[in-house]
Structure formats: structure tokens, C-alpha cells
Amino acid sequence: MYSKEFLTHIYTQLYTIRTFEMQCIHLYRQGMIRGYFHPYTGEEAIAVGVCAGLGDNDYITSTHRGHGHCIARGADLNRMTAELLGKKTGYCKGLGGSMHIADFSSGNLGANGIVGGGIPIGIGAALGISLRGEQGVAVVFTSDGATNNGIFGESLNLAAIWNLPVLIVVENNHYAVSTPIEQSTRVPDIYKRGPAYGIDSFSVDGNDVLKVYEHAQDAIARCRSGRGPVLMEAKTFRFGGHHVNDPGHYMPKDRMAYYKSKDPVLVGRRYLMEKGGATEDEIQLLETSITRKMDDAILFAEESPELTHEELMNIVERY
Ligand SMILES: Cc1ncc(C[n+]2csc(CCOP(=O)(O)OP(=O)(O)O)c2C)c(N)n1
């Protein structure tokens, strides 16, 4: 049984992430966001379902498609938007941009433009937890393409032999840029790799936020109780190309239609109505308030200054 309050929280996060992503796509097309922007649309249930099971002392590491993880971990929309617009008020003073947001105050050790780059960082965080004898858990969000990098195997092996409290979440959206998973591996069910390292592993429907939450809760409890790492594969699909400028013509239309019929935001909305008893009016009120918060965040980011040349040089000199 889920309380209405919990389901409202879950839906608020799903809708906030979707709104953030859609507005950022728009800002990118207006030339307001420089570099790349990799939307998380279609994958929201994974960040939300997993992070709903985490506490204040837990850590996450994230991917190049990481805004959803940051928001699900409690990031402030103003500072997120400012970061993407390269402004001084952003989480990393605008120096991280879309792919490198970090917020240590919420245990977010950072998004990462290097595919697979967050895996060893998360394993390191779990090692720290373990050496200090703490109760925390580290969650590594990573992607199907990253599992073919050597670092994935090395990290899983270390996590296993050191029995670390780490949940490795592979967001399997079936593509690495335009390469379908069937062309990059003979084991498209990525969770099947875990047992080779002695790691408990399973696969879950990544579009169903409650299924993700329930499975993640179990896995997190397992990590906390000292029974070592868990590998969770969440199968999903992105709702467009690899980044904003990629039309994604290589993605089969029938598959896209299937996954759109399982849109994680609509699934979460349905749960809030059916299991939480929320009315259409209540939900619309919630959606309107999220849209307004995002509008305010855009205004905040647009009006924020960039670092001055001197401020920038002072930071660069430290490294
Ligand atoms: C180590 C490394 N190799 C290659 C790239 C270029 N690159 C950026 S995203 C990407 C594909 C990533 O696919 P996947 O890991 O499945 O993540 P998804 O984009 O599907 O979320 C590649 C190859 C990179 N950033 N880092």
C-alpha cells in the first residue's frame, strides 16, 4: 500500500524531470545552452524510483544523461537551470554544464561526460562507506554502452571481492548513440553479467516507477545489511535521438510507439489517481505549479551573471 503523499512525491518528481527536460530542449534550440544536451525523456522512472529509496547519507554518481538523477536526488531547479546556461549561480558556477553537474551537499558526486566514468567513482564512495563503517549506500547510475567498457568489469570485480555497499543501476535504453545493443553485445540482458562476478543481479521494467522503487528498495536494503553489491538492469527507451540534434531516425517506429504507450510519467500519473485517489483537478494543479517553478528557474538562470574573466582565472589557477 502506498500513501497519497508518497505517490504525489513520486509524480511530482517524474513531472518535474519531464518539464525540465522539455524546457531545456527548447532552451538548447534557442542557443541558450552550449555544448551538448542529452535528454532523459522516457527514462525518468529509473532515477525517481531508485532515489526514492535513498537517505541523506547515501551517494550517487551519474551519467552524461544525468539531469534526472540530480533532480530525483533533490537538486534545486534554479541552480540546475543556471548550470546548464553556464551561469555563476549554477551548481558548479556554470563550469560543469549539462554533463558535469555535481552537488556534494545532496551526496551527488557528479554526472560524467566520460561514458562509464561514474562507475569507479561510485565504487570508491562505497569503499569509503565500508572503511568508515557507515550505514550508507552508493548508487552508480550507468548505461548499457558503458557496460562494454573495461572499467565496468574491473569495478564489478572490486565491488564483489570487497563486498561493497553499492547498487549499480544500468539504464538499458538499447542504444549507444545509434548502435543498437544487439550489435554491441551477445548478452543484451545485461543483468546476466553480474553472477560472473558473484554479484546478485536482476532486471526490471524501467518505465514503471513503482516496480523500480520496490526492486531498488530490496537491493538497497541488501547493500545496507552488508551482503555486498547488487546489479540492477532497468530496461527502457529514450524518447528521441541521442542528443537534441539527433533526430533518431534509426529507432524503429513500432518500438518507440510501444515505449511511448508505457510513458513513465503517464504511468506515475495513473498510479497517483488509481492507488492514491488523486483527482484530475488535483493533478492539474500540481502540474501547473511545477510548470511555474520551471518558468521561474529559467528567469532566474537568464538573469544570473556569468563568471567574470577574473573569477574564472582564479578558479582555473587553483588546478
Ligand atoms: C569513454 C567514452 N567513450 C566514448 C564516448 C562518446 N560517447 C558519448 S555518449 C556515447 C554513447 C553512450 O551510450 P550509453 O552508454 O548506452 O548511454 P546512453 O546515451 O544510451 O544513455 C558515446 C559512445 C564517451 N563520452 N566516453
XYZ file of C-alpha atoms and ligand atoms in Angstrom:
345
model
C 0.000 0.000 0.000
C 1.276 3.429 -0.910
C 0.189 6.678 0.716
C -1.179 9.501 -1.405
C 1.665 11.652 -0.063
C 4.311 9.230 -1.343
C 2.662 8.840 -4.739
C 2.350 12.630 -5.011
C 6.061 12.958 -4.271
C 6.865 10.376 -6.942
C 4.659 12.020 -9.548
C 5.994 15.475 -8.674
C 9.500 14.264 -9.413
C 8.530 12.497 -12.647
C 6.686 15.543 -13.931
C 9.438 17.927 -12.791
C 12.111 15.972 -14.643
C 9.990 15.793 -17.806
C 9.254 19.529 -17.616
C 12.913 20.346 -17.028
C 13.988 18.224 -19.991
C 11.376 19.630 -22.380
C 12.191 23.220 -21.413
C 15.922 22.597 -21.747
C 15.425 21.126 -25.226
C 13.660 24.370 -26.077
C 16.432 26.490 -24.499
C 19.057 24.489 -26.379
C 17.298 25.117 -29.695
C 17.233 28.823 -28.881
C 21.007 28.734 -28.455
C 20.834 29.336 -24.705
C 22.587 26.069 -23.786
C 26.008 25.485 -25.295
C 27.716 22.162 -25.961
C 25.502 19.097 -25.905
C 22.239 18.221 -24.241
C 21.242 14.562 -23.829
C 17.571 14.360 -22.805
C 16.451 11.875 -20.163
C 12.885 11.842 -21.513
C 11.382 8.354 -21.353
C 13.772 7.179 -18.623
C 12.507 9.248 -15.672
C 11.093 6.335 -13.660
C 14.562 4.913 -13.043
C 16.031 7.981 -11.329
C 12.830 8.614 -9.397
C 12.194 5.015 -8.335
C 15.753 4.410 -7.169
C 16.325 7.751 -5.416
C 13.009 7.435 -3.539
C 14.679 4.624 -1.581
C 17.774 6.631 -0.595
C 18.540 8.569 2.574
C 20.586 11.690 3.318
C 23.829 9.792 3.866
C 23.784 7.914 0.568
C 25.720 8.806 -2.565
C 25.008 8.723 -6.265
C 27.104 9.031 -9.388
C 25.517 9.751 -12.708
C 25.902 9.750 -16.481
C 26.035 12.237 -19.365
C 22.202 11.943 -19.357
C 22.123 12.870 -15.691
C 19.699 15.752 -15.021
C 17.008 13.323 -13.901
C 19.285 11.801 -11.283
C 20.185 15.240 -9.921
C 16.532 16.302 -9.658
C 15.487 12.996 -8.119
C 18.245 13.483 -5.531
C 16.673 16.795 -4.586
C 18.518 19.343 -6.725
C 17.172 22.865 -6.897
C 15.714 23.766 -10.320
C 17.111 27.302 -10.259
C 20.670 26.132 -9.732
C 20.259 23.267 -12.231
C 18.986 25.589 -14.959
C 21.653 28.176 -14.196
C 24.316 25.466 -14.511
C 23.060 24.452 -17.935
C 23.050 28.064 -19.059
C 26.655 28.436 -17.872
C 25.834 30.900 -15.113
C 27.694 31.691 -11.895
C 24.646 30.747 -9.786
C 24.716 27.166 -11.089
C 25.813 24.166 -9.016
C 29.331 24.330 -10.439
C 29.352 28.037 -11.252
C 28.418 27.161 -14.828
C 31.701 25.337 -15.408
C 30.153 21.857 -15.406
C 27.252 22.472 -17.768
C 24.783 19.776 -18.720
C 27.090 16.767 -18.354
C 29.044 17.588 -15.206
C 26.667 18.756 -12.509
C 27.729 17.742 -9.007
C 26.118 18.610 -5.682
C 28.063 17.152 -2.800
C 25.519 18.520 -0.292
C 22.963 16.006 -1.599
C 25.517 13.207 -1.950
C 25.578 13.669 -5.727
C 29.192 13.019 -6.660
C 28.581 14.114 -10.204
C 27.324 13.486 -13.669
C 30.054 12.403 -16.074
C 30.676 13.008 -19.760
C 33.022 10.019 -19.872
C 30.828 7.002 -20.563
C 31.327 4.691 -17.572
C 33.307 7.362 -15.714
C 30.907 7.394 -12.761
C 31.292 3.663 -12.078
C 34.690 3.657 -10.316
C 33.817 6.894 -8.510
C 30.730 5.211 -7.050
C 32.745 2.122 -6.139
C 35.230 4.426 -4.405
C 32.395 6.076 -2.462
C 31.169 2.634 -1.400
C 34.693 1.699 -0.325
C 34.788 4.864 1.789
C 31.462 3.967 3.418
C 32.738 0.482 4.114
C 36.107 1.588 5.566
C 34.426 4.139 7.823
C 31.917 1.521 8.981
C 28.917 3.656 7.959
C 25.410 2.569 7.018
C 25.274 4.413 3.685
C 24.925 3.057 0.188
C 26.395 4.308 -3.087
C 24.266 4.110 -6.210
C 26.007 4.131 -9.564
C 23.731 5.135 -12.429
C 25.282 3.926 -15.644
C 24.234 2.956 -19.144
C 24.213 -0.040 -21.480
C 27.040 1.320 -23.646
C 29.194 1.772 -20.542
C 28.928 -1.911 -19.690
C 31.137 -2.704 -22.681
C 33.939 -0.543 -21.286
C 36.667 -2.358 -19.361
C 36.017 -0.227 -16.290
C 32.621 -1.891 -15.815
C 34.136 -5.355 -15.331
C 37.003 -4.081 -13.195
C 34.631 -2.146 -10.960
C 32.202 -5.032 -10.551
C 35.046 -7.303 -9.591
C 36.381 -4.928 -6.930
C 32.880 -4.285 -5.576
C 32.376 -8.031 -5.272
C 35.662 -9.013 -3.645
C 35.433 -6.111 -1.178
C 31.733 -6.790 -0.564
C 30.893 -3.097 -1.048
C 27.506 -1.464 -0.351
C 26.916 -0.368 -3.929
C 23.881 -0.628 -6.190
C 24.868 -0.480 -9.840
C 21.906 0.619 -11.939
C 22.304 0.006 -15.657
C 19.836 2.103 -17.615
C 19.440 -0.077 -20.659
C 17.825 2.166 -23.274
C 19.002 -0.225 -26.009
C 21.254 2.262 -27.822
C 24.752 3.657 -27.556
C 24.365 6.734 -29.780
C 22.934 4.983 -32.890
C 24.296 1.472 -32.245
C 21.569 -0.936 -31.108
C 22.547 -3.152 -28.218
C 22.215 -6.323 -30.324
C 25.174 -5.095 -32.408
C 27.426 -4.308 -29.456
C 26.971 -7.419 -27.293
C 25.778 -11.019 -27.498
C 24.351 -10.618 -23.992
C 21.683 -7.930 -24.374
C 20.282 -8.854 -20.921
C 22.976 -7.011 -19.056
C 21.972 -8.270 -15.614
C 23.208 -11.714 -16.695
C 26.784 -10.482 -16.384
C 26.536 -9.929 -12.621
C 26.689 -13.577 -11.489
C 30.007 -13.999 -13.297
C 31.441 -11.669 -10.646
C 29.413 -13.193 -7.819
C 27.004 -10.260 -7.738
C 23.252 -10.564 -7.175
C 21.563 -9.238 -10.287
C 18.111 -8.737 -11.757
C 16.233 -6.911 -14.473
C 13.245 -4.627 -14.003
C 10.787 -2.683 -16.175
C 12.472 0.732 -16.162
C 9.291 2.510 -17.228
C 7.309 1.500 -14.159
C 8.289 3.724 -11.264
C 6.790 1.550 -8.522
C 8.421 -1.611 -9.834
C 11.743 0.219 -9.951
C 11.174 1.542 -6.422
C 10.259 -1.855 -4.975
C 13.211 -3.659 -6.546
C 15.610 -0.853 -5.670
C 14.368 -0.839 -2.052
C 15.160 -4.546 -1.726
C 18.556 -4.102 -3.327
C 19.423 -1.099 -1.152
C 18.384 -2.991 1.992
C 20.624 -5.841 0.899
C 23.575 -3.480 0.420
C 22.954 -1.829 3.801
C 22.855 -5.158 5.587
C 26.416 -5.891 4.487
C 25.561 -8.515 1.879
C 27.524 -6.747 -0.826
C 26.844 -5.184 -4.196
C 23.771 -5.580 -6.394
C 23.426 -5.089 -10.149
C 20.065 -3.852 -11.371
C 19.273 -3.579 -15.055
C 16.358 -1.272 -15.860
C 15.077 -1.744 -19.388
C 13.798 1.418 -21.011
C 13.910 3.505 -24.188
C 14.746 7.103 -24.841
C 12.019 9.201 -26.421
C 14.272 10.639 -29.120
C 17.771 10.698 -30.548
C 20.997 10.521 -28.563
C 21.119 14.305 -28.121
C 18.964 17.235 -29.148
C 20.427 17.465 -32.654
C 19.980 13.763 -33.400
C 16.574 13.048 -34.999
C 16.949 9.348 -34.092
C 15.752 8.037 -37.471
C 17.450 4.698 -36.709
C 14.989 3.975 -33.870
C 12.205 1.628 -35.061
C 8.823 3.371 -35.023
C 6.918 0.399 -33.608
C 9.325 0.099 -30.705
C 9.088 3.802 -29.991
C 5.277 3.564 -30.076
C 5.414 0.630 -27.630
C 7.562 2.506 -25.149
C 5.539 5.719 -25.552
C 2.461 3.703 -24.610
C 4.375 2.968 -21.373
C 5.445 6.590 -20.841
C 6.824 6.593 -17.267
C 5.272 9.963 -16.485
C 1.811 8.732 -17.506
C 2.333 5.502 -15.561
C 3.163 7.572 -12.462
C 0.111 9.779 -13.075
C -2.119 6.737 -13.305
C -0.705 5.339 -10.050
C -1.417 8.627 -8.294
C -5.043 8.504 -9.426
C -5.709 4.778 -9.024
C -3.674 3.969 -5.921
C -3.504 7.461 -4.387
C -7.059 8.555 -5.104
C -5.995 11.907 -6.573
C -8.483 13.702 -8.818
C -7.775 15.125 -12.274
C -8.144 18.651 -10.832
C -5.621 17.991 -8.071
C -3.118 16.632 -10.550
C -3.577 19.551 -12.912
C -2.962 21.949 -10.038
C 0.251 20.102 -9.223
C 1.381 20.183 -12.856
C 0.671 23.909 -13.121
C 2.733 24.639 -10.019
C 5.675 22.597 -11.405
C 5.458 24.419 -14.744
C 5.557 27.753 -12.870
C 8.586 26.666 -10.828
C 10.372 25.794 -14.053
C 9.429 29.146 -15.613
C 10.860 30.858 -12.519
C 14.028 28.771 -12.805
C 14.509 29.857 -16.418
C 14.037 33.500 -15.439
C 16.494 33.078 -12.561
C 19.064 31.490 -14.880
C 18.604 34.064 -17.636
C 19.035 36.942 -15.198
C 22.062 35.397 -13.466
C 25.559 36.628 -14.391
C 28.340 34.533 -15.871
C 31.660 34.350 -14.027
C 33.843 37.348 -14.788
C 37.124 36.649 -16.556
C 38.984 37.316 -13.307
C 36.786 34.940 -11.278
C 37.235 32.268 -13.906
C 41.029 32.666 -13.926
C 41.138 32.500 -10.116
C 39.388 29.127 -10.242
C 41.484 27.787 -13.128
C 44.715 28.789 -11.358
C 43.863 26.543 -8.429
C 44.122 23.450 -10.623
C 34.766 6.582 -22.725
C 33.894 7.249 -23.747
N 33.802 6.720 -24.984
C 33.018 7.307 -25.925
C 32.327 8.458 -25.626
C 31.427 9.098 -26.681
N 30.035 8.809 -26.320
C 29.272 9.713 -25.696
S 27.757 9.110 -25.317
C 28.104 7.622 -26.029
C 27.096 6.501 -26.069
C 26.659 6.132 -24.739
O 25.673 5.138 -24.809
P 25.177 4.514 -23.486
O 26.336 4.264 -22.599
O 24.307 3.367 -23.774
O 24.340 5.703 -22.819
P 23.014 6.384 -23.332
O 23.462 7.565 -24.153
O 22.281 5.388 -24.118
O 22.307 6.808 -22.097
C 29.387 7.610 -26.541
C 29.983 6.472 -27.231
C 32.469 8.990 -24.335
N 31.821 10.106 -23.966
N 33.226 8.374 -23.408
